[in-house]
Amino acid sequence: MTENTQQQTAPTTELPTQYAPAEVEGPLYERWVERGYFEADAKSEKPPYTIVIPPPNVTGSLHLGHAFEHTLIDALTRRKRMQGYETLWQPGMDHAGIATQNVVERELAKEGKSRHDLGREAFVERVWQWKAESGGQISGQMKRLGDGVAWSRERFTMDEGLSQAVQTIFKKLYDDELIYRAERIINWCPRCLTAISDIEVEYQDDDGELVSIRYGSGDAEIVVATTRAETMLGDTAVAVHPDDERYKHLVGTEIELPLTGRRIPVVADEHVDPEFGTGAVKVTPAHDPNDFEIGQRHGLPNLAVMDERAVITAHGPFQGLDRLEARSAIVAALRAEGRIVAEKRPYVHSVGHCSRCKTTIEPRLSMQWWVKVGPLAKAAGDAVRDGKVKIHPQEMEKRYFDWVDNLHDWCISRQLWWGHRIPVWYGPDGEVVCVGPDEQPPTGEGWHQDTDVLDTWFSSGLWPFSTLGWPERTESLEKFYPNSVLVTGYDILFFWVARMMMFGLYTMDGTPPFHTIALHGMVRDQNGKKMSKSFGNVVNPLDWMDEYGSDAVRFTLANGANPGVDVPIGEDWVKASRNFANKIWNATRFALMNGATIEGPLPDASEMSATDRWILSRLNATVAQVDALYEDYQFAKLSDALYHFAWDEVFDWYVELSKTTFFAGGEQAKVSGRVLGEVLDVMLRLLHPIVPFVTEALWTTLTGRESVVIADWPEDSGFRDAAAEAEIENLQQVVTEVRRFRADQGLQPGQKVPARLELGGTALAAHEAAIRQLLRLQPEGEGFSATASLPVAGATVALDLSGTIDVEAERKRLTKDLAAAEKEKAQANGKLGNEAFLAKAPDNVVEKIRTRLAKADEDIARIQAQLANLPQA
C-alpha cells in the first residue's frame, strides 16, 4: 500500500450513529472547492490527465444521462488525481443556439412580442440577460452530484475567447477553401425557421398516405406514387431508368403535369429503381435531396413552391395553404379530375422531425454555408485506423468508420440570431470578404454582414482546445492538450466526437484531441425501456439524491456501466446502493469502536492470524483487479468487485471472524485492529472515486488526515498468502454449508443448536470459536446425540436436532416436494424425448423445457440430501 503524505492529526472514533447524506454532502463539497482540490495548475511538473465535460446546454438541467456520464468522468479524474496526475476536468456550457433562442422567444410571446419587435441587437442582449438570470442551473446541480471540475476554468461557447477561436478557425477553413457557400437541399424546420443538420433530424414511423397519380394521358401516361402530394406543384420532370423498356418511347418527350397547366420532360436516370412501384418517380428538385441531384444531372429548373413556414406559394387555388392542408386539397382536386389511380392510408413510413421542437422537417432548397468535409473526415478516420486514437469498446469502431467514411458536406449556417455570427461581409458590387478576429471588417455604404449564425456543433467541435486558450499557445494548451480520454455517449459519436476529431487534427498540427474515446450507452428504465415523458418513466436524479443521497445514485449508475451498453436503472437499485453506503458507515463505525487503527506500521505477517493474512491478501488482489478494470473502463465490474469485497469479505467475514479476537483483547486484538485499520483505509480510498461523500467522512475520521480527495491511490504491495486464503475459504465453506442446512431444516438464524466440531488436524481447529459464534452452535453437553452429520472441507459438523424440529412433519413435507420435482422431471423428459414435438416447437420453447429439466434435477438432489440428513426416528 502507498504511504499517505498528508499531515495527520489524532484520529477520532466519533461518528454519528446513522449516516445522513443531506447533512454531509453539501458542506463536504464546499470544503473541497474552497481548498482548490479540483483546480489544475499548468505550471505543475506532474504528468497531465485531461477530460472535458461534454458541455450541457445552458438551457438544461441535470438528467439521469448527465448524472451517469458525470459519475464515470468524476471517478476517472478522482482516481488519477490520487495517482499523482495534474488532473483537469474542464467544465463549461454550450450556448445551444436553437434551444436557447426558443426559450427566450417563448418568454417574449408571453409579453405579446416577437424577436422582430426588439430587433437583432436588443434580442441578443435579452438572451444574455436570460442566461445571467436563469441559465446554467445545471452547474449547481453538478455540485450536488459531487463533480470534481475545475470551476475557475468554467467556459461558455459564446465567451469572448471561444468566440475568437470560432472566428479564427472559420477564417482558416475559408482561406483553405474548406468552407464555401452554395445553394443545396437542406433540412428545414418550419417551426424554428432554420436549417438543421442531418444528425439533428430524428426519424420516426408516422401514419401517412401513399397516393398514386396519373401524369399525362393516353400513350404519354405515367403513374407515380408519393407520400407528399403537395410537392407535385414543384415537379419539373418525371424520371425513369434508362433500361426500362416500358418508358423508352417517352424519354425525351414532355407530358402534362396535372392541375398546373405545365408540361414537364421525362428523363432517364440511373437513380431510379425500375423494380420499385411503377418504376417512375416524380422529380421535385427544390424539395427533395435525391431529386435535386437528378435535377443537377439533367439541368432541370428548381421550382420552390413553399415558403419558410411550409406554406404553399405556388399560384392557384392552393396558394396560402399550410403543407398538410394543401396535401388534402390537392388529392381532392386530383381525384375530381380522375387522376388518382390508387390511395393507401394509413401508410406507415419513416418521417424526419426536428430534434428540438419535433416539427416535421421540410427538405428545402436554400443558400447556405458548408464545410467541405472530405479531407477532414479522412484524417479523422485515419487517426483511428493508425492507432493514434483508440475507441473503447473496440466494436464501436465500425460505427465510427461507417460515419466518417461516408460523411457529406456539413451545412454550418443557421437562420438564427443567437449564436456565433458568420464573419463574412458582402459589398455593394458583389464583393465577399471573410474577416479574421484581428481584422477590421469593411465599412462604407452597401457593406453588410451575413445574417446567419453558425451551427452550435461548430463551436463545440473546438471544445478540447478552445477551452485551453487556443488560438493562443497558452501554458494550459501546452500542458493539457491533447485530452487523455473523451467519455461520452455513443449517441453523439457523430454529432460531437467526429466534429472534434476533424477540427482537432486540422488545427493542432495533426495531433488528435484525445488519446481514447470511451463510449457508454444510454440510461433506460429498469425494464430496459427508453425514458420518455410520453412513457411516464422519466426520473429526476435530484429527487433520488434528496431521498437516498448522491453516493447511492452514483454507485447505482456506475454499477450498471458496461462499455457501450445501455444502462437500466430503477429506484429499488438506488435503495440497495443507499443500503450499501449505510453498511460502509455502520461497519466502519463498529470497527473504529473496536480498535481499528492506522497508527504505527503494519505488523509482520508472522504476528498475524490466518484471518488477518487472508484479508490482506484479498485486499491486494482487489487493488490489482480494480486497477485493471479502471484501465479498461469496466465501471460495472470494478463497482461489483468493490461491493463484494467491502460487504462480503470485509464486513460479513473479516469483521465477524475477528469479533472473538477483539472481545478477548490482548496483543492479538491490537494486531487485528491495525490490520482492520489498514483494510478500511485502503478500501475507502478504492471506493472514493465512485462514492466520494461517505468515504470522505469515514476516511478523515479513521485517519485524522485532511481529505481522501488528495490521498494517495492504493498500490498492490504484492502481498499474497495462498495458504491463508485456502484456510479461510475452507472455513467459509463450512459456515456456508451449515447455514444452508439449518435453513433447509427450518431453523431460525438465531436458534442455538448443540454441535460437535470434528476439525481433526486441519487448520480449521484454530477457528472453532469463530465457527461456533457464526453458526450459533453450543457445546455438546450431556446427552448429546448426533442426529445429523455434515462432512465439509475435511471437517465434520455433527448436530443434535432433537427437540428443535418436528422430524416427521419435515419428512412428509420434503417427500411431497420430492414427488413434485420428480413429476416435473418426467414431464420435461417426455417432451424432450418426443421427436415430433422437437420438430415443431420453437427453439426458445425447447430451451425453456431444458431449463426446467435442469432445475428439477437440482431440486431432486437437494431434497434427497435434506432427507438423508434428517434425524432417524
PDB file of N, CA, C and O in Angstrom, residues 409-434:
ATOM      1  N   ASP A 409     -20.882  16.796 -47.042  1.00  0.00           N
ATOM      2  CA  ASP A 409     -20.517  18.149 -46.623  1.00  0.00           C
ATOM      3  C   ASP A 409     -21.504  18.648 -45.577  1.00  0.00           C
ATOM      4  O   ASP A 409     -22.697  18.364 -45.623  1.00  0.00           O
ATOM      5  N   TRP A 410     -20.991  19.408 -44.638  1.00  0.00           N
ATOM      6  CA  TRP A 410     -21.715  19.793 -43.427  1.00  0.00           C
ATOM      7  C   TRP A 410     -22.278  21.197 -43.586  1.00  0.00           C
ATOM      8  O   TRP A 410     -21.531  22.155 -43.793  1.00  0.00           O
ATOM      9  N   CYS A 411     -23.600  21.311 -43.482  1.00  0.00           N
ATOM     10  CA  CYS A 411     -24.256  22.611 -43.514  1.00  0.00           C
ATOM     11  C   CYS A 411     -24.079  23.277 -42.152  1.00  0.00           C
ATOM     12  O   CYS A 411     -24.592  22.787 -41.144  1.00  0.00           O
ATOM     13  N   ILE A 412     -23.338  24.400 -42.111  1.00  0.00           N
ATOM     14  CA  ILE A 412     -22.987  25.004 -40.828  1.00  0.00           C
ATOM     15  C   ILE A 412     -23.731  26.304 -40.545  1.00  0.00           C
ATOM     16  O   ILE A 412     -23.561  26.889 -39.476  1.00  0.00           O
ATOM     17  N   SER A 413     -24.542  26.794 -41.482  1.00  0.00           N
ATOM     18  CA  SER A 413     -25.240  28.065 -41.243  1.00  0.00           C
ATOM     19  C   SER A 413     -26.631  27.807 -40.689  1.00  0.00           C
ATOM     20  O   SER A 413     -27.304  26.842 -41.046  1.00  0.00           O
ATOM     21  N   ARG A 414     -27.035  28.704 -39.782  1.00  0.00           N
ATOM     22  CA  ARG A 414     -28.358  28.607 -39.175  1.00  0.00           C
ATOM     23  C   ARG A 414     -29.020  29.988 -39.223  1.00  0.00           C
ATOM     24  O   ARG A 414     -28.374  31.015 -39.000  1.00  0.00           O
ATOM     25  N   GLN A 415     -30.310  29.980 -39.490  1.00  0.00           N
ATOM     26  CA  GLN A 415     -31.034  31.233 -39.661  1.00  0.00           C
ATOM     27  C   GLN A 415     -31.579  31.694 -38.301  1.00  0.00           C
ATOM     28  O   GLN A 415     -32.778  31.758 -38.059  1.00  0.00           O
ATOM     29  N   LEU A 416     -30.634  31.972 -37.408  1.00  0.00           N
ATOM     30  CA  LEU A 416     -30.953  32.378 -36.037  1.00  0.00           C
ATOM     31  C   LEU A 416     -30.273  33.702 -35.739  1.00  0.00           C
ATOM     32  O   LEU A 416     -29.440  34.184 -36.508  1.00  0.00           O
ATOM     33  N   TRP A 417     -30.601  34.263 -34.591  1.00  0.00           N
ATOM     34  CA  TRP A 417     -29.932  35.470 -34.129  1.00  0.00           C
ATOM     35  C   TRP A 417     -28.983  35.175 -32.973  1.00  0.00           C
ATOM     36  O   TRP A 417     -28.064  35.942 -32.717  1.00  0.00           O
ATOM     37  N   TRP A 418     -29.228  34.081 -32.235  1.00  0.00           N
ATOM     38  CA  TRP A 418     -28.392  33.735 -31.092  1.00  0.00           C
ATOM     39  C   TRP A 418     -27.340  32.726 -31.532  1.00  0.00           C
ATOM     40  O   TRP A 418     -27.655  31.604 -31.947  1.00  0.00           O
ATOM     41  N   GLY A 419     -26.082  33.133 -31.446  1.00  0.00           N
ATOM     42  CA  GLY A 419     -25.002  32.242 -31.847  1.00  0.00           C
ATOM     43  C   GLY A 419     -23.835  33.044 -32.391  1.00  0.00           C
ATOM     44  O   GLY A 419     -23.819  34.278 -32.353  1.00  0.00           O
ATOM     45  N   HIS A 420     -22.831  32.331 -32.899  1.00  0.00           N
ATOM     46  CA  HIS A 420     -21.666  32.980 -33.493  1.00  0.00           C
ATOM     47  C   HIS A 420     -22.019  33.408 -34.924  1.00  0.00           C
ATOM     48  O   HIS A 420     -22.244  32.557 -35.791  1.00  0.00           O
ATOM     49  N   ARG A 421     -22.057  34.691 -35.137  1.00  0.00           N
ATOM     50  CA  ARG A 421     -22.442  35.191 -36.458  1.00  0.00           C
ATOM     51  C   ARG A 421     -21.342  34.909 -37.479  1.00  0.00           C
ATOM     52  O   ARG A 421     -20.145  35.022 -37.168  1.00  0.00           O
ATOM     53  N   ILE A 422     -21.734  34.524 -38.657  1.00  0.00           N
ATOM     54  CA  ILE A 422     -20.766  34.188 -39.698  1.00  0.00           C
ATOM     55  C   ILE A 422     -19.951  35.421 -40.056  1.00  0.00           C
ATOM     56  O   ILE A 422     -20.514  36.476 -40.380  1.00  0.00           O
ATOM     57  N   PRO A 423     -18.611  35.330 -39.977  1.00  0.00           N
ATOM     58  CA  PRO A 423     -17.751  36.520 -40.149  1.00  0.00           C
ATOM     59  C   PRO A 423     -17.477  36.845 -41.618  1.00  0.00           C
ATOM     60  O   PRO A 423     -16.321  36.943 -42.047  1.00  0.00           O
ATOM     61  N   VAL A 424     -18.534  36.986 -42.366  1.00  0.00           N
ATOM     62  CA  VAL A 424     -18.409  37.301 -43.794  1.00  0.00           C
ATOM     63  C   VAL A 424     -19.210  38.565 -44.090  1.00  0.00           C
ATOM     64  O   VAL A 424     -20.358  38.691 -43.643  1.00  0.00           O
ATOM     65  N   TRP A 425     -18.592  39.483 -44.838  1.00  0.00           N
ATOM     66  CA  TRP A 425     -19.254  40.733 -45.238  1.00  0.00           C
ATOM     67  C   TRP A 425     -19.428  40.753 -46.756  1.00  0.00           C
ATOM     68  O   TRP A 425     -18.565  40.256 -47.499  1.00  0.00           O
ATOM     69  N   TYR A 426     -20.558  41.324 -47.176  1.00  0.00           N
ATOM     70  CA  TYR A 426     -20.870  41.450 -48.601  1.00  0.00           C
ATOM     71  C   TYR A 426     -20.850  42.923 -48.997  1.00  0.00           C
ATOM     72  O   TYR A 426     -21.362  43.788 -48.266  1.00  0.00           O
ATOM     73  N   GLY A 427     -20.254  43.189 -50.158  1.00  0.00           N
ATOM     74  CA  GLY A 427     -20.149  44.559 -50.625  1.00  0.00           C
ATOM     75  C   GLY A 427     -21.216  44.920 -51.639  1.00  0.00           C
ATOM     76  O   GLY A 427     -21.948  44.049 -52.142  1.00  0.00           O
ATOM     77  N   PRO A 428     -21.321  46.205 -51.986  1.00  0.00           N
ATOM     78  CA  PRO A 428     -22.359  46.671 -52.910  1.00  0.00           C
ATOM     79  C   PRO A 428     -22.204  46.134 -54.325  1.00  0.00           C
ATOM     80  O   PRO A 428     -23.167  46.085 -55.091  1.00  0.00           O
ATOM     81  N   ASP A 429     -21.000  45.695 -54.672  1.00  0.00           N
ATOM     82  CA  ASP A 429     -20.756  45.211 -56.038  1.00  0.00           C
ATOM     83  C   ASP A 429     -20.466  43.711 -56.064  1.00  0.00           C
ATOM     84  O   ASP A 429     -19.722  43.214 -56.915  1.00  0.00           O
ATOM     85  N   GLY A 430     -21.051  42.996 -55.082  1.00  0.00           N
ATOM     86  CA  GLY A 430     -20.895  41.542 -55.058  1.00  0.00           C
ATOM     87  C   GLY A 430     -19.627  41.063 -54.372  1.00  0.00           C
ATOM     88  O   GLY A 430     -19.305  39.870 -54.411  1.00  0.00           O
ATOM     89  N   GLU A 431     -18.898  41.946 -53.720  1.00  0.00           N
ATOM     90  CA  GLU A 431     -17.688  41.533 -53.012  1.00  0.00           C
ATOM     91  C   GLU A 431     -18.051  40.626 -51.829  1.00  0.00           C
ATOM     92  O   GLU A 431     -19.088  40.786 -51.201  1.00  0.00           O
ATOM     93  N   VAL A 432     -17.178  39.680 -51.528  1.00  0.00           N
ATOM     94  CA  VAL A 432     -17.330  38.798 -50.372  1.00  0.00           C
ATOM     95  C   VAL A 432     -16.009  38.792 -49.618  1.00  0.00           C
ATOM     96  O   VAL A 432     -14.964  38.438 -50.169  1.00  0.00           O
ATOM     97  N   VAL A 433     -16.051  39.196 -48.338  1.00  0.00           N
ATOM     98  CA  VAL A 433     -14.831  39.281 -47.531  1.00  0.00           C
ATOM     99  C   VAL A 433     -15.030  38.512 -46.227  1.00  0.00           C
ATOM    100  O   VAL A 433     -15.967  38.779 -45.477  1.00  0.00           O
ATOM    101  N   CYS A 434     -14.145  37.540 -45.967  1.00  0.00           N
ATOM    102  CA  CYS A 434     -14.152  36.809 -44.693  1.00  0.00           C
ATOM    103  C   CYS A 434     -13.158  37.486 -43.759  1.00  0.00           C
ATOM    104  O   CYS A 434     -11.997  37.712 -44.134  1.00  0.00           O
TER     105      CYS A 434
END
